[in-house]
PDB file of C-alpha atoms in Angstrom:
ATOM      1  CA  MET D  41      17.931  28.632  29.533  1.00  0.00           C
ATOM      2  CA  PHE D  42      18.883  26.298  26.783  1.00  0.00           C
ATOM      3  CA  SER D  43      19.507  23.508  29.280  1.00  0.00           C
ATOM      4  CA  ARG D  44      16.076  23.947  30.855  1.00  0.00           C
ATOM      5  CA  ALA D  45      14.408  23.727  27.470  1.00  0.00           C
ATOM      6  CA  SER D  46      16.353  20.620  26.597  1.00  0.00           C
ATOM      7  CA  THR D  47      15.498  18.905  29.877  1.00  0.00           C
ATOM      8  CA  LYS D  48      11.838  19.791  29.404  1.00  0.00           C
ATOM      9  CA  ALA D  49      11.945  18.375  25.896  1.00  0.00           C
ATOM     10  CA  VAL D  50      13.650  15.180  27.056  1.00  0.00           C
ATOM     11  CA  SER D  51      11.140  14.732  29.855  1.00  0.00           C
ATOM     12  CA  ALA D  52       8.247  15.359  27.471  1.00  0.00           C
ATOM     13  CA  VAL D  53       9.559  12.818  24.974  1.00  0.00           C
ATOM     14  CA  SER D  54      10.137  10.268  27.724  1.00  0.00           C
ATOM     15  CA  ARG D  55       6.581  10.799  29.007  1.00  0.00           C
ATOM     16  CA  LEU D  56       5.186  10.318  25.533  1.00  0.00           C
ATOM     17  CA  ALA D  57       7.280   7.190  25.023  1.00  0.00           C
ATOM     18  CA  ALA D  58       6.208   5.846  28.407  1.00  0.00           C
ATOM     19  CA  GLY D  59       2.583   6.597  27.626  1.00  0.00           C
ATOM     20  CA  ARG D  60       2.752   4.815  24.268  1.00  0.00           C
ATOM     21  CA  THR D  61       4.394   1.716  25.700  1.00  0.00           C
ATOM     22  CA  ALA D  62       1.733   1.596  28.377  1.00  0.00           C
ATOM     23  CA  ALA D  63      -0.934   1.782  25.680  1.00  0.00           C
ATOM     24  CA  VAL D  64       0.786  -0.961  23.723  1.00  0.00           C
ATOM     25  CA  GLN D  65       1.092  -3.054  26.842  1.00  0.00           C
ATOM     26  CA  MET D  66      -2.533  -2.468  27.596  1.00  0.00           C
ATOM     27  CA  ARG D  67      -3.517  -3.535  24.081  1.00  0.00           C
ATOM     28  CA  THR D  68      -1.507  -6.746  24.310  1.00  0.00           C
ATOM     29  CA  PHE D  69      -2.970  -7.354  27.750  1.00  0.00           C
ATOM     30  CA  ILE D  70      -6.573  -6.927  26.546  1.00  0.00           C
ATOM     31  CA  ALA D  71      -6.221  -8.797  23.245  1.00  0.00           C
ATOM     32  CA  PRO D  72      -5.763 -12.341  24.686  1.00  0.00           C
ATOM     33  CA  THR D  73      -8.960 -12.088  26.719  1.00  0.00           C
ATOM     34  CA  VAL D  74     -10.912 -11.525  23.512  1.00  0.00           C
ATOM     35  CA  SER D  75      -9.256 -14.453  21.740  1.00  0.00           C
ATOM     36  CA  ARG D  76      -9.647 -16.715  24.773  1.00  0.00           C
ATOM     37  CA  ARG D  77     -13.367 -16.286  24.694  1.00  0.00           C
ATOM     38  CA  ALA D  78     -14.379 -19.278  22.569  1.00  0.00           C
ATOM     39  CA  ASP D  79     -17.314 -19.510  20.267  1.00  0.00           C
ATOM     40  CA  PHE D  80     -20.461 -21.101  21.745  1.00  0.00           C
ATOM     41  CA  VAL D  81     -20.724 -23.610  18.900  1.00  0.00           C
ATOM     42  CA  GLN D  82     -17.078 -24.574  19.294  1.00  0.00           C
ATOM     43  CA  GLU D  83     -17.544 -25.133  23.031  1.00  0.00           C
ATOM     44  CA  LEU D  84     -20.612 -27.262  22.402  1.00  0.00           C
ATOM     45  CA  TYR D  85     -18.803 -29.273  19.718  1.00  0.00           C
ATOM     46  CA  LEU D  86     -15.795 -29.935  21.923  1.00  0.00           C
ATOM     47  CA  LYS D  87     -18.036 -30.946  24.844  1.00  0.00           C
ATOM     48  CA  GLU D  88     -19.931 -33.440  22.686  1.00  0.00           C
ATOM     49  CA  LEU D  89     -16.695 -34.715  21.145  1.00  0.00           C
ATOM     50  CA  LYS D  90     -15.216 -35.417  24.574  1.00  0.00           C
ATOM     51  CA  ALA D  91     -18.423 -37.092  25.763  1.00  0.00           C
ATOM     52  CA  TYR D  92     -18.634 -39.450  22.727  1.00  0.00           C
ATOM     53  CA  LYS D  93     -18.034 -43.102  23.564  1.00  0.00           C
ATOM     54  CA  PRO D  94     -18.014 -45.471  20.565  1.00  0.00           C
ATOM     55  CA  THR D  95     -19.810 -48.788  20.874  1.00  0.00           C
ATOM     56  CA  PRO D  96     -17.399 -51.675  21.460  1.00  0.00           C
ATOM     57  CA  VAL D  97     -16.863 -54.008  18.500  1.00  0.00           C
ATOM     58  CA  LYS D  98     -17.880 -57.632  19.064  1.00  0.00           C
ATOM     59  CA  ASP D  99     -16.772 -60.709  17.130  1.00  0.00           C
ATOM     60  CA  SER D 100     -20.404 -61.542  16.380  1.00  0.00           C
ATOM     61  CA  ASP D 101     -20.912 -58.239  14.524  1.00  0.00           C
ATOM     62  CA  ALA D 102     -19.271 -59.684  11.384  1.00  0.00           C
ATOM     63  CA  VAL D 103     -21.692 -62.632  11.174  1.00  0.00           C
ATOM     64  CA  GLY D 104     -23.895 -62.193   8.119  1.00  0.00           C
ATOM     65  CA  GLN D 105     -21.789 -59.319   6.780  1.00  0.00           C
ATOM     66  CA  VAL D 106     -18.797 -61.361   5.611  1.00  0.00           C
ATOM     67  CA  ALA D 107     -18.803 -64.639   3.689  1.00  0.00           C
ATOM     68  CA  THR D 108     -16.941 -67.552   5.234  1.00  0.00           C
ATOM     69  CA  PHE D 109     -13.759 -68.558   3.434  1.00  0.00           C
ATOM     70  CA  SER D 110     -13.515 -71.988   1.871  1.00  0.00           C
ATOM     71  CA  LEU D 111     -10.520 -73.276  -0.048  1.00  0.00           C
ATOM     72  CA  PRO D 112     -11.081 -73.834  -3.795  1.00  0.00           C
ATOM     73  CA  LYS D 113     -10.729 -77.283  -5.340  1.00  0.00           C
ATOM     74  CA  THR D 114      -7.210 -78.231  -6.288  1.00  0.00           C
ATOM     75  CA  PRO D 115      -6.729 -78.087 -10.076  1.00  0.00           C
ATOM     76  CA  LYS D 116      -6.003 -81.220 -12.081  1.00  0.00           C
ATOM     77  CA  SER D 117      -2.398 -81.595 -13.132  1.00  0.00           C
ATOM     78  CA  PRO D 118      -1.742 -81.855 -16.911  1.00  0.00           C
ATOM     79  CA  GLU D 119       0.449 -84.904 -16.298  1.00  0.00           C
ATOM     80  CA  GLU D 120      -2.570 -86.780 -14.988  1.00  0.00           C
ATOM     81  CA  ALA D 121      -4.413 -86.492 -18.320  1.00  0.00           C
ATOM     82  CA  ASP D 122      -4.260 -89.268 -20.900  1.00  0.00           C
ATOM     83  CA  LEU D 123      -1.071 -88.266 -22.676  1.00  0.00           C
ATOM     84  CA  ALA D 124      -0.851 -91.311 -24.941  1.00  0.00           C
ATOM     85  CA  SER D 125      -4.202 -90.695 -26.622  1.00  0.00           C
ATOM     86  CA  SER D 126      -3.566 -86.971 -27.075  1.00  0.00           C
ATOM     87  CA  LEU D 127      -0.148 -87.730 -28.632  1.00  0.00           C
ATOM     88  CA  LYS D 128      -1.735 -90.223 -31.035  1.00  0.00           C
ATOM     89  CA  GLU D 129      -4.376 -87.650 -31.976  1.00  0.00           C
ATOM     90  CA  TYR D 130      -1.668 -85.040 -32.635  1.00  0.00           C
ATOM     91  CA  GLU D 131       0.288 -87.436 -34.889  1.00  0.00           C
ATOM     92  CA  SER D 132      -2.817 -88.296 -36.903  1.00  0.00           C
ATOM     93  CA  MET D 133      -3.673 -84.660 -37.618  1.00  0.00           C
ATOM     94  CA  ALA D 134      -3.245 -83.430 -41.170  1.00  0.00           C
ATOM     95  CA  VAL D 135      -0.417 -81.012 -41.761  1.00  0.00           C
ATOM     96  CA  GLU D 136      -1.540 -77.655 -43.031  1.00  0.00           C
ATOM     97  CA  VAL D 137       0.864 -75.796 -45.288  1.00  0.00           C
ATOM     98  CA  GLU D 138       0.280 -72.210 -46.282  1.00  0.00           C
ATOM     99  CA  GLY D 139      -0.614 -71.832 -49.947  1.00  0.00           C
ATOM    100  CA  SER D 140      -1.991 -75.360 -50.399  1.00  0.00           C
ATOM    101  CA  GLU D 141      -5.438 -76.871 -50.029  1.00  0.00           C
ATOM    102  CA  VAL D 142      -6.480 -80.329 -48.871  1.00  0.00           C
ATOM    103  CA  ASP D 143      -8.896 -82.387 -51.018  1.00  0.00           C
ATOM    104  CA  ALA D 144     -11.592 -84.678 -49.676  1.00  0.00           C
ATOM    105  CA  SER D 145      -9.247 -87.577 -50.456  1.00  0.00           C
ATOM    106  CA  GLY D 146      -6.507 -86.032 -48.314  1.00  0.00           C
ATOM    107  CA  ALA D 147      -4.170 -85.068 -51.167  1.00  0.00           C
ATOM    108  CA  GLN D 148      -2.680 -81.600 -51.125  1.00  0.00           C
ATOM    109  CA  THR D 149      -3.046 -79.376 -54.152  1.00  0.00           C
ATOM    110  CA  GLN D 150      -1.629 -75.945 -54.850  1.00  0.00           C
ATOM    111  CA  ALA D 151      -4.114 -73.173 -54.270  1.00  0.00           C
ATOM    112  CA  VAL D 152      -4.937 -70.904 -57.191  1.00  0.00           C
ATOM    113  CA  VAL D 153      -3.514 -67.467 -56.576  1.00  0.00           C
ATOM    114  CA  GLU D 154      -5.878 -64.857 -57.860  1.00  0.00           C
ATOM    115  CA  ASP D 155      -4.687 -61.506 -59.015  1.00  0.00           C
ATOM    116  CA  TRP D 156      -6.173 -59.127 -56.509  1.00  0.00           C
ATOM    117  CA  LEU D 157      -4.898 -55.999 -58.234  1.00  0.00           C
ATOM    118  CA  VAL D 158      -7.066 -55.149 -61.202  1.00  0.00           C
ATOM    119  CA  GLU D 159      -6.003 -52.154 -63.242  1.00  0.00           C
ATOM    120  CA  GLU D 160      -8.665 -50.276 -65.134  1.00  0.00           C
ATOM    121  CA  GLU D 161      -7.950 -49.321 -68.699  1.00  0.00           C
ATOM    122  CA  GLU D 162      -7.621 -45.636 -69.372  1.00  0.00           C
ATOM    123  CA  GLU D 163     -10.294 -44.072 -71.503  1.00  0.00           C
ATOM    124  CA  GLY D 164      -8.133 -41.099 -72.457  1.00  0.00           C
ATOM    125  CA  ALA D 165      -7.750 -42.311 -76.075  1.00  0.00           C
ATOM    126  CA  GLN D 166     -11.455 -41.819 -76.846  1.00  0.00           C
ATOM    127  CA  HIS D 167     -11.563 -38.203 -75.779  1.00  0.00           C
TER     128      HIS D 167
END
């Protein structure tokens, strides 16, 4: 009797397990059909995206949009300038020394150094 009960239990468990796997298989079988069904807007978007043909670019499209390139003028070399006159001008310049002033006659005199720090007298003696 114990063996009959155990075989019945084993068969019942195997039926339940078989029934659950079938349900799981059925769920996995049904699920992809729902996800395969695309959204209407997505289908429309993809259709329009595939049908889009861009206009070909022509060389004449850039006319009026881009300025034509022209080379700038070549700069003048410093060696080409009048070096003799600029050297003479430099030699004739008056030499400026810090702390001295130049008179109208061209003679240099020492500048008067003013005391920039003025100390105020304390008024503490009167109080």
